[in-house]
Coordinates of C-alpha atoms in Angstrom, one line a residue:
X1 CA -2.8 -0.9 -0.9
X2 CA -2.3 -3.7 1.6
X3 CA -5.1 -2.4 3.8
X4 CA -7.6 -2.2 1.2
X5 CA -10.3 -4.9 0.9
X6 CA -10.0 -7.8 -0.9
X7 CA -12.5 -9.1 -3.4
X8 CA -12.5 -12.5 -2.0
X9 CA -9.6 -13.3 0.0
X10 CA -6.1 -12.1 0.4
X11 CA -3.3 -11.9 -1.2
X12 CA -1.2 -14.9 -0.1
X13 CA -4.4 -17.0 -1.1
X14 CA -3.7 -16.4 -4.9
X15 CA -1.7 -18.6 -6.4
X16 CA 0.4 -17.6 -9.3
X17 CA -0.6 -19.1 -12.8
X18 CA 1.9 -20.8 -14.6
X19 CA 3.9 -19.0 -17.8
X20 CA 1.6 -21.5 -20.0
X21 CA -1.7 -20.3 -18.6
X22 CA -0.6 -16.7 -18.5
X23 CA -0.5 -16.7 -22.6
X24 CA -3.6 -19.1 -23.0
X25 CA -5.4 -17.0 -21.0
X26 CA -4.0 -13.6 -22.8
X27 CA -4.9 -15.7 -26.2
X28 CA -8.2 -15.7 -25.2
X29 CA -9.5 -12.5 -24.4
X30 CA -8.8 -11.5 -27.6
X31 CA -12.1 -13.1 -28.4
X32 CA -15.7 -12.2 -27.3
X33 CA -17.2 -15.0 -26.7
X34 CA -14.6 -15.9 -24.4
X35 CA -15.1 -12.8 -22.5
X36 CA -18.8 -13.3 -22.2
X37 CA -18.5 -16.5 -21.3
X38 CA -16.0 -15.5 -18.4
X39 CA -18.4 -12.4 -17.7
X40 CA -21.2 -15.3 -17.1
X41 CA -19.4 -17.7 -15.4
X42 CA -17.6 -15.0 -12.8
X43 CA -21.3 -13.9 -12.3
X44 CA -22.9 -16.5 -11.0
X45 CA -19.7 -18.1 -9.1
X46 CA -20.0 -14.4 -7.6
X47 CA -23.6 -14.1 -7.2
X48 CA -23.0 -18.2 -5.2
X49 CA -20.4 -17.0 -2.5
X50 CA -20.4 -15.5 1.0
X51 CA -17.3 -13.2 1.0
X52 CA -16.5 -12.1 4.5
X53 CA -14.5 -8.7 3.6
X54 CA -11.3 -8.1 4.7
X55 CA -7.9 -6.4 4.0
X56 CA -6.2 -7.7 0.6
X57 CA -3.1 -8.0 3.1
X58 CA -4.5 -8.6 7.1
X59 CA -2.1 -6.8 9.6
X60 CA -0.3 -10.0 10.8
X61 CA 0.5 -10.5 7.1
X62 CA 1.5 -7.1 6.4
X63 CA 4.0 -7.1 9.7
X64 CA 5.5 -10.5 8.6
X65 CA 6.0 -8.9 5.0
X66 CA 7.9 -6.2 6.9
X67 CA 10.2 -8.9 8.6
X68 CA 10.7 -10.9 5.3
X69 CA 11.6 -7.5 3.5
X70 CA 14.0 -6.6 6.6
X71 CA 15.5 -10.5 6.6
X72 CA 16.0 -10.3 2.8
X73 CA 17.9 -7.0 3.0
X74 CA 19.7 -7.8 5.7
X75 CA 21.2 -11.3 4.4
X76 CA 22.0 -9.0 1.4
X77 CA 24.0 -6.0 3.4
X78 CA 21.5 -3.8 2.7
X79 CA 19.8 -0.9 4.9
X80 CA 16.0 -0.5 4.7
X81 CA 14.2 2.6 5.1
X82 CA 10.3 2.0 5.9
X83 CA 7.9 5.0 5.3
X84 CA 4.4 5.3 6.9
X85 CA 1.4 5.8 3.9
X86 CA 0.9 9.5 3.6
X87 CA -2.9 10.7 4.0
X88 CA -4.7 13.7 3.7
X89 CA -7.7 13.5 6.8
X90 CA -5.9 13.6 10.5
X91 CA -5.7 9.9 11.7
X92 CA -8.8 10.6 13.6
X93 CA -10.6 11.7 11.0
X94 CA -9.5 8.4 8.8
X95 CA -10.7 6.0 11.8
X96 CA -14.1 7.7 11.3
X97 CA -14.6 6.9 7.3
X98 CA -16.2 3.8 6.4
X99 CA -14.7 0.8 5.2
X100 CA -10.7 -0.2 5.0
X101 CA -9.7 3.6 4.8
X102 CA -10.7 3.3 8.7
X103 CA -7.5 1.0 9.5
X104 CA -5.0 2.9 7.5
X105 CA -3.5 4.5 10.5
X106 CA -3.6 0.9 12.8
X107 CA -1.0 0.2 9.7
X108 CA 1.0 3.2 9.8
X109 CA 0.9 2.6 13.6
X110 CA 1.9 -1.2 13.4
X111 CA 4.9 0.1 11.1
X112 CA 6.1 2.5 13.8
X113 CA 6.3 -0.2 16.4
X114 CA 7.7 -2.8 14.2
X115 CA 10.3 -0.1 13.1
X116 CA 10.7 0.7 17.0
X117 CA 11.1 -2.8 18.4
X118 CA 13.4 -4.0 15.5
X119 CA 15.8 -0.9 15.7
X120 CA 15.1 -0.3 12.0
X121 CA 14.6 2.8 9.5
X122 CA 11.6 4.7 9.5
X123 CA 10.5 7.9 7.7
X124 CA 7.2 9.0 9.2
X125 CA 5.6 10.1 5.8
X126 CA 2.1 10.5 7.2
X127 CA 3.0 12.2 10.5
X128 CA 5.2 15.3 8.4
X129 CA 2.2 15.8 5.8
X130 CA 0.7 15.9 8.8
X131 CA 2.5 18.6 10.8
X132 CA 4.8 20.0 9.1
X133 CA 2.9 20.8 5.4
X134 CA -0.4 21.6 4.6
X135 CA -1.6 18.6 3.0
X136 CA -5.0 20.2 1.7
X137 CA -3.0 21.9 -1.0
X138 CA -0.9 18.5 -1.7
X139 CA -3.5 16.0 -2.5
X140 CA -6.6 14.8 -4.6
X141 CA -7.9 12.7 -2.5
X142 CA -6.9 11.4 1.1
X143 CA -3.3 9.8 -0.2
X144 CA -2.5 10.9 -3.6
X145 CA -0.3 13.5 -4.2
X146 CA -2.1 16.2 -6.1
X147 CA 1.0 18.7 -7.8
X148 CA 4.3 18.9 -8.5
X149 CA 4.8 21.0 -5.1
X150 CA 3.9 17.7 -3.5
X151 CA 6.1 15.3 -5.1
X152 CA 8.8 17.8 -4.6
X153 CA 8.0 18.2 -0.8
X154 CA 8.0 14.1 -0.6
X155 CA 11.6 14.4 -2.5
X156 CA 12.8 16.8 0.0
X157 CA 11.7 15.0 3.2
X158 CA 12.9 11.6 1.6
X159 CA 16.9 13.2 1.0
X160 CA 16.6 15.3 4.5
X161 CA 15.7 11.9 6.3
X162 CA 18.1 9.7 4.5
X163 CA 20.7 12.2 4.9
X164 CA 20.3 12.7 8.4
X165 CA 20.1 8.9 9.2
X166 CA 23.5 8.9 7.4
X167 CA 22.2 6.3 4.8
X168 CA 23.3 8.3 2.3
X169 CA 26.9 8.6 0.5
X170 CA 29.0 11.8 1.7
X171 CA 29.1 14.3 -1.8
X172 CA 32.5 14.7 -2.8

């Protein structure tokens, strides 16, 4: 959901509440009047601001995420596999719908270069329900799985590709 748009800025702009505010503020919703007041006070702080949408993760973030993920695993021996975000519509179709679901496949794109240029794991998710399956049957809507037979499909494609890449433990 990196790609989607945030409400009013992104993600790394959030700062984390402390433990103590976290329980106040769950103490507190457990009354009306502090929800109303909240309801109020969001409105019109809302109703006040200029939001210039924008992804909840912008593409320079989402790449340096990539890195830190890569860095982290790699100080820590451990292999990373990336996989691309399934969707339903051809990546032409999805640069034709309005709104973020426009730039999901400048992501899935990104990922494949970064995977390319850094010599890492990649499972092309999107480009196999692309080619290789009929996604029409597979999902309800353009990137969740619908049935079973998709999850199983995403199962299978996950344990050919790992096993392939040799990422894997041999079976005894």
């Amino acid at each position: 959901n990196d790609v989607t748009t945030a409400l009013d800025r992104p993600d790394k702009a959030y700062q984390a509440k402390s433990a103590g505010m976290v329980k106040l503020l769950r103490n507190l919703i457990e009354y009306r009047s502090y929800l109303v007041i909240q309801h109020y006070v969001m409105s019109n702080t809302l109703q006040n601001q200029v939001v210039e949408p924008g992804a909840r993760v912008p593409l320079d973030d989402y790449l340096d995420n990539m890195q830190s993920f890569a860095t982290v695993a790699g100080d820590n021996a451990i292999k990373v596999v990336f996989l691309t975000r399934p969707h339903w519509p051809t990546p032409q179709e999805m640069l034709e719908k309005p709104g973020w679901r426009s730039q999901v496949p400048a992501y899935n794109e990104a990922l494949r270069q970064f995977t390319r240029d850094n010599d890492m794991y990649l499972i092309d998710v999107q480009r196999y329900f692309q080619t290789e399956v009929d996604p029409d049957q597979l999902f309800t809507d353009e990137a969740h799985f619908y049935t079973e037979e998709a999850m199983d499909t995403m199962a299978r494609l996950l344990l050919r590709e790992l096993d392939a890449s040799g990422l894997l433990p041999a079976v005894q």
